[in-house]
Amino acid sequence: MGDTDSCLEKSPKRGGCKFHTCSSLSSATQSSAEAFRKASESQKPKISVFRTSESNPVKHTLAHSGLYYKVESEEYNRYMKAGQHEKLHKMGIAFNEHCVMVREPALEIFECIRATDLSLPAIRYIIYGQLGAGKSVTLAHVMSFCGRLGWFVVHVPWFERFMKYPKEVQVSSHNKDRVDTPVECAEWLNYFKEMNAHLIPEVKLQHTYVWNRRESTEAGASLSELLEYGASRSKYAADVMGAVLKELRVQSSKGILKTLVALDGVNALWLPSKISRIDNRNLKYKPDELTVVHNLKKMLTNDWSGGAIMSIVDTRCSPVDQKESYMPRYLLTKEAIDMLEPHIPIHIQNYSDKEAQSCLEYFIDRKWIMKQEGLTMEGQREILFLSSQNPLEMYNVCSRW
Amino acid sequence: MVVILHGLGCRYMATSVISSGRPEDDASTTKAEQISKAMKAYLERARAHESFMEKEIHDYEIGKRHLAKIMGADPDNFTQEDIDQAIQYLLPSNLFDRKSRPLMKHPTKIIPQKIVAQFGADGRPFDPLFYTGFPRYYAQIHDLGMVFENLKKIETEMMVKKMQPEKELDLGGSHWINKQSVETMLAEELSPGQYNQLINLLDRIAEHPYAYKFHDVIFKFRTELAAQTSRLEIPELKVSEAGRLYQEATGGRKTAVAKVTVWDNGTGKVDINGKNLLDYFPYILDREQIMFPLQFTKKLGLVDFEAVITGGGHSSQAGALRLALANALRSFVERGMVEKMRLAGLLTRDPRMRERKKYGQEGARRKYT
């Protein structure tokens, strides 16, 4: 990394773009000087540009498109630890650093968020794309961007834990028709607390929440008190989660704070859960009967303002027989589409030629491509063909080179 | 051959006559007379064959003229091609075996030729191998035997001189001629054993380090392999309305059928039933199969292709697409490369099909127990 970076930093303003290689020199030089230059260039390793030293997502522009930026470990642990593909973590360990590529869909979302009038109802974005195309990484990039802008981030990376295999199920104390998954809710509260640790202390509650005859959280108490209560009294964790989300909605609408809702695999919210009913083991709970789903669907309605709603539709969440297409209209039920209209669709495609080249160079730099054949033109063409320039598949294919 | 058996029979008869001790008057016929009798029989047969052939040829010529008249053509300029066409028209046949269909050809091309033996005035054949029954075959074996002896001699000389052979005999791209070809070459009918004996001898000669010195002798018995693709017609590249070159082809494996259109001057775009390669073939094994023809012809990333695949499973679909791609890519490469593709097995359809289930069994091979 060192060489490339220092080269870029030393020559920041050449020809309007600082990412060009220094190959274009004046042609009107003496022949001997030309020969000397050629000789010295051939000895120097080829400078390839696949990185940017700009690690602040807020400053990412189209000029950075297709380049990797290094994610600081603190930021990585905050926004990317959960909800990413297992391979991304393995890659981080193997490469001894965490790098994310700046890609155009993310930049498009940045532009949209910047241009949004926050007094109007929150805009919904639906991110979709092929398996391994980089939907979750793009979401993490957006979360990182909003985090830098001082937004609250409500990230739900794993619906499976709520809807498929919860550790405990109990009837909600707030509404007898619904059930809670307290352990997972308490876990999520902790996750939320860690992610927004730097913003939570300043927030005061605007409503009073009565949990039972003796216990209640008064208006004016801090948000961290509410979160602590939820963590210690896991019986009410699901309701505390609802209260936190409500506070965020209300306060965002008033302009006190800003909220980014980031739901990964949102199509799961309309799919039947795998939790057997307490009264009849043969039947499963409908999604709306879960408190978590009920609360999160409220976040998806755009009756609040002062934020943005990102949601990913993913074939991973859908049943085995419904994985033919990754398009939102296929993966979402009619009810879901009616609820999510209007929205901005964001299609995450496989790598473009430029991005794929950048990725190959990064892998060569990190010694992920080690064989001599992988460095040749033919070998790289093979990698690109076999992977269809899909980010995840490129990692898999290159692991054999 | 019949002649020979007859002669031998006579000789044996003569000996048996002596050993049985019959009266000498009965065995009044001398040895020379016996042979001349055999000669007579042989000559008779030869004459009969000749007149038979004459008659056949005469019939053929007459028949040809009749046929020309039926077809309303000029009888003097009626060629063999015209005859074939006329026969196909007048006696249409759908029999599977082409040899079973009606034909009309010059008798010398249908009736096997017979060698005319040369005899002296005393009735003895000139050829010392005449009585072996296969004079030409054994003459050939003798010649090859001498070649082998010569080779051994050369090898000993070279060992004494402490010299190494200059080069190796290159037998690549050719194989031994088949039994039928040997038979037409020698004009004698051979048994499988005799053919094997000849090939074994040739093998021993060809394996010898100094075999290159008898290159011409060995290659008289070999045929080139490369002739196959030169006979196949490779379609020309087509031009689309937009002026872009392309080629269409089909391929199959098991029950899968792939139709592919390969476009020249591409960037490696792939469209399979409206999906990209990874989406359609999640297994890397299948994608490697599809990559092989492109990689082999060095067209990876230089052509685009669209494919429509039906039937079969994922593996057979990949195989079908591989064959279709290889067929289409023939038009994009030169002849030499097409031959290489054929040798690499790219242009051959995989003939294996699903094996049927058997009654009393769980499947094709598996038993219920």
mmCIF file of N, CA and C in Angstrom, chain A residues 130-131 323-326 350 353 378 381-383 385-390 393 397 400, chain B residues 267-268 270 275-279 282 284 287-288 290-291 294-295 298 300-302 305:
data_model
loop_
_atom_site.group_PDB
_atom_site.id
_atom_site.type_symbol
_atom_site.label_atom_id
_atom_site.label_comp_id
_atom_site.label_asym_id
_atom_site.label_seq_id
_atom_site.Cartn_x
_atom_site.Cartn_y
_atom_site.Cartn_z
ATOM 1 N N GLN A 130 -27.720 -9.341 -7.896
ATOM 2 C CA GLN A 130 -27.389 -10.761 -7.878
ATOM 3 C C GLN A 130 -26.681 -11.123 -6.563
ATOM 4 N N LEU A 131 -26.698 -12.401 -6.270
ATOM 5 C CA LEU A 131 -26.003 -12.886 -5.075
ATOM 6 C C LEU A 131 -24.513 -12.546 -5.177
ATOM 7 N N LYS A 323 -36.251 -18.566 -5.848
ATOM 8 C CA LYS A 323 -34.936 -17.944 -5.933
ATOM 9 C C LYS A 323 -34.531 -17.686 -7.382
ATOM 10 N N GLU A 324 -35.522 -17.769 -8.315
ATOM 11 C CA GLU A 324 -35.160 -17.674 -9.729
ATOM 12 C C GLU A 324 -34.676 -16.291 -10.129
ATOM 13 N N SER A 325 -35.281 -15.265 -9.541
ATOM 14 C CA SER A 325 -34.915 -13.908 -9.944
ATOM 15 C C SER A 325 -34.572 -13.088 -8.707
ATOM 16 N N TYR A 326 -33.780 -12.060 -8.894
ATOM 17 C CA TYR A 326 -33.453 -11.192 -7.757
ATOM 18 C C TYR A 326 -34.185 -9.861 -7.837
ATOM 19 N N ASN A 350 -22.886 -6.400 -11.276
ATOM 20 C CA ASN A 350 -21.532 -6.952 -11.126
ATOM 21 C C ASN A 350 -20.519 -5.882 -11.513
ATOM 22 N N ASP A 353 -15.921 -3.200 -16.198
ATOM 23 C CA ASP A 353 -14.570 -3.594 -16.616
ATOM 24 C C ASP A 353 -13.506 -2.908 -15.772
ATOM 25 N N GLU A 378 -4.082 -13.646 -20.371
ATOM 26 C CA GLU A 378 -4.983 -14.781 -20.615
ATOM 27 C C GLU A 378 -5.595 -15.265 -19.303
ATOM 28 N N ARG A 381 -8.207 -12.936 -18.078
ATOM 29 C CA ARG A 381 -9.443 -13.082 -18.868
ATOM 30 C C ARG A 381 -10.233 -14.292 -18.387
ATOM 31 N N GLU A 382 -9.506 -15.354 -18.068
ATOM 32 C CA GLU A 382 -10.179 -16.555 -17.558
ATOM 33 C C GLU A 382 -10.904 -16.247 -16.252
ATOM 34 N N ILE A 383 -10.215 -15.543 -15.361
ATOM 35 C CA ILE A 383 -10.831 -15.214 -14.065
ATOM 36 C C ILE A 383 -12.103 -14.408 -14.295
ATOM 37 N N PHE A 385 -13.979 -14.288 -16.936
ATOM 38 C CA PHE A 385 -15.037 -15.086 -17.578
ATOM 39 C C PHE A 385 -15.693 -16.000 -16.554
ATOM 40 N N LEU A 386 -14.864 -16.704 -15.780
ATOM 41 C CA LEU A 386 -15.408 -17.691 -14.842
ATOM 42 C C LEU A 386 -16.262 -17.049 -13.762
ATOM 43 N N SER A 387 -15.911 -15.817 -13.375
ATOM 44 C CA SER A 387 -16.625 -15.177 -12.273
ATOM 45 C C SER A 387 -17.751 -14.288 -12.769
ATOM 46 N N SER A 388 -17.864 -14.077 -14.080
ATOM 47 C CA SER A 388 -18.825 -13.117 -14.642
ATOM 48 C C SER A 388 -18.650 -11.743 -13.998
ATOM 49 N N GLN A 389 -17.489 -11.443 -13.510
ATOM 50 C CA GLN A 389 -17.152 -10.180 -12.857
ATOM 51 C C GLN A 389 -18.021 -9.940 -11.616
ATOM 52 N N ASN A 390 -18.473 -11.027 -10.996
ATOM 53 C CA ASN A 390 -19.244 -10.917 -9.753
ATOM 54 C C ASN A 390 -18.255 -10.816 -8.589
ATOM 55 N N GLU A 393 -17.790 -13.976 -6.448
ATOM 56 C CA GLU A 393 -17.278 -15.094 -7.234
ATOM 57 C C GLU A 393 -15.830 -14.827 -7.658
ATOM 58 N N VAL A 397 -13.012 -17.513 -7.174
ATOM 59 C CA VAL A 397 -12.232 -18.036 -8.299
ATOM 60 C C VAL A 397 -10.750 -17.749 -8.086
ATOM 61 N N ARG A 400 -8.162 -19.885 -6.117
ATOM 62 C CA ARG A 400 -7.494 -21.067 -6.685
ATOM 63 C C ARG A 400 -6.335 -20.681 -7.584
ATOM 64 N N THR B 267 -16.656 -8.077 -26.356
ATOM 65 C CA THR B 267 -15.888 -7.794 -25.148
ATOM 66 C C THR B 267 -16.091 -8.894 -24.115
ATOM 67 N N GLY B 268 -16.634 -10.021 -24.547
ATOM 68 C CA GLY B 268 -16.831 -11.127 -23.611
ATOM 69 C C GLY B 268 -18.187 -11.136 -22.952
ATOM 70 N N VAL B 270 -21.880 -12.327 -22.188
ATOM 71 C CA VAL B 270 -22.489 -13.658 -22.238
ATOM 72 C C VAL B 270 -23.962 -13.532 -21.865
ATOM 73 N N LYS B 275 -29.919 -14.726 -18.882
ATOM 74 C CA LYS B 275 -29.180 -14.544 -17.628
ATOM 75 C C LYS B 275 -27.689 -14.478 -17.926
ATOM 76 N N ASN B 276 -26.914 -14.004 -16.966
ATOM 77 C CA ASN B 276 -25.466 -14.039 -17.180
ATOM 78 C C ASN B 276 -24.927 -15.415 -16.802
ATOM 79 N N LEU B 277 -23.673 -15.626 -17.108
ATOM 80 C CA LEU B 277 -23.090 -16.970 -16.985
ATOM 81 C C LEU B 277 -23.173 -17.497 -15.557
ATOM 82 N N LEU B 278 -22.791 -16.644 -14.613
ATOM 83 C CA LEU B 278 -22.761 -17.071 -13.205
ATOM 84 C C LEU B 278 -24.167 -17.378 -12.714
ATOM 85 N N ASP B 279 -25.131 -16.554 -13.156
ATOM 86 C CA ASP B 279 -26.503 -16.719 -12.713
ATOM 87 C C ASP B 279 -27.066 -18.034 -13.239
ATOM 88 N N PRO B 282 -24.378 -21.848 -11.667
ATOM 89 C CA PRO B 282 -23.716 -21.512 -10.402
ATOM 90 C C PRO B 282 -22.505 -22.402 -10.098
ATOM 91 N N ILE B 284 -18.949 -23.968 -10.747
ATOM 92 C CA ILE B 284 -17.772 -23.534 -11.512
ATOM 93 C C ILE B 284 -17.354 -24.592 -12.527
ATOM 94 N N ARG B 287 -19.018 -23.847 -15.736
ATOM 95 C CA ARG B 287 -18.461 -22.648 -16.392
ATOM 96 C C ARG B 287 -17.114 -22.966 -17.016
ATOM 97 N N GLU B 288 -16.361 -23.852 -16.385
ATOM 98 C CA GLU B 288 -15.063 -24.237 -16.966
ATOM 99 C C GLU B 288 -15.263 -25.002 -18.267
ATOM 100 N N ILE B 290 -17.668 -24.562 -20.359
ATOM 101 C CA ILE B 290 -18.052 -23.605 -21.393
ATOM 102 C C ILE B 290 -16.849 -22.768 -21.816
ATOM 103 N N MET B 291 -15.954 -22.528 -20.887
ATOM 104 C CA MET B 291 -14.788 -21.694 -21.198
ATOM 105 C C MET B 291 -13.815 -22.405 -22.138
ATOM 106 N N LEU B 294 -13.490 -21.567 -25.939
ATOM 107 C CA LEU B 294 -13.067 -20.165 -26.111
ATOM 108 C C LEU B 294 -11.590 -20.012 -25.781
ATOM 109 N N GLN B 295 -11.199 -20.681 -24.694
ATOM 110 C CA GLN B 295 -9.809 -20.589 -24.252
ATOM 111 C C GLN B 295 -8.895 -21.294 -25.249
ATOM 112 N N LYS B 298 -8.299 -19.249 -28.191
ATOM 113 C CA LYS B 298 -7.806 -17.922 -27.804
ATOM 114 C C LYS B 298 -8.798 -16.823 -28.175
ATOM 115 N N LEU B 300 -11.191 -15.920 -25.822
ATOM 116 C CA LEU B 300 -11.783 -15.529 -24.549
ATOM 117 C C LEU B 300 -11.743 -14.007 -24.419
ATOM 118 N N GLY B 301 -12.909 -13.416 -24.169
ATOM 119 C CA GLY B 301 -12.973 -11.958 -24.026
ATOM 120 C C GLY B 301 -12.944 -11.205 -25.335
ATOM 121 N N LEU B 302 -12.893 -11.922 -26.459
ATOM 122 C CA LEU B 302 -12.849 -11.249 -27.763
ATOM 123 C C LEU B 302 -14.138 -11.446 -28.550
ATOM 124 N N PHE B 305 -21.372 -13.955 -26.905
ATOM 125 C CA PHE B 305 -22.294 -14.991 -27.381
ATOM 126 C C PHE B 305 -23.611 -14.990 -26.615
#
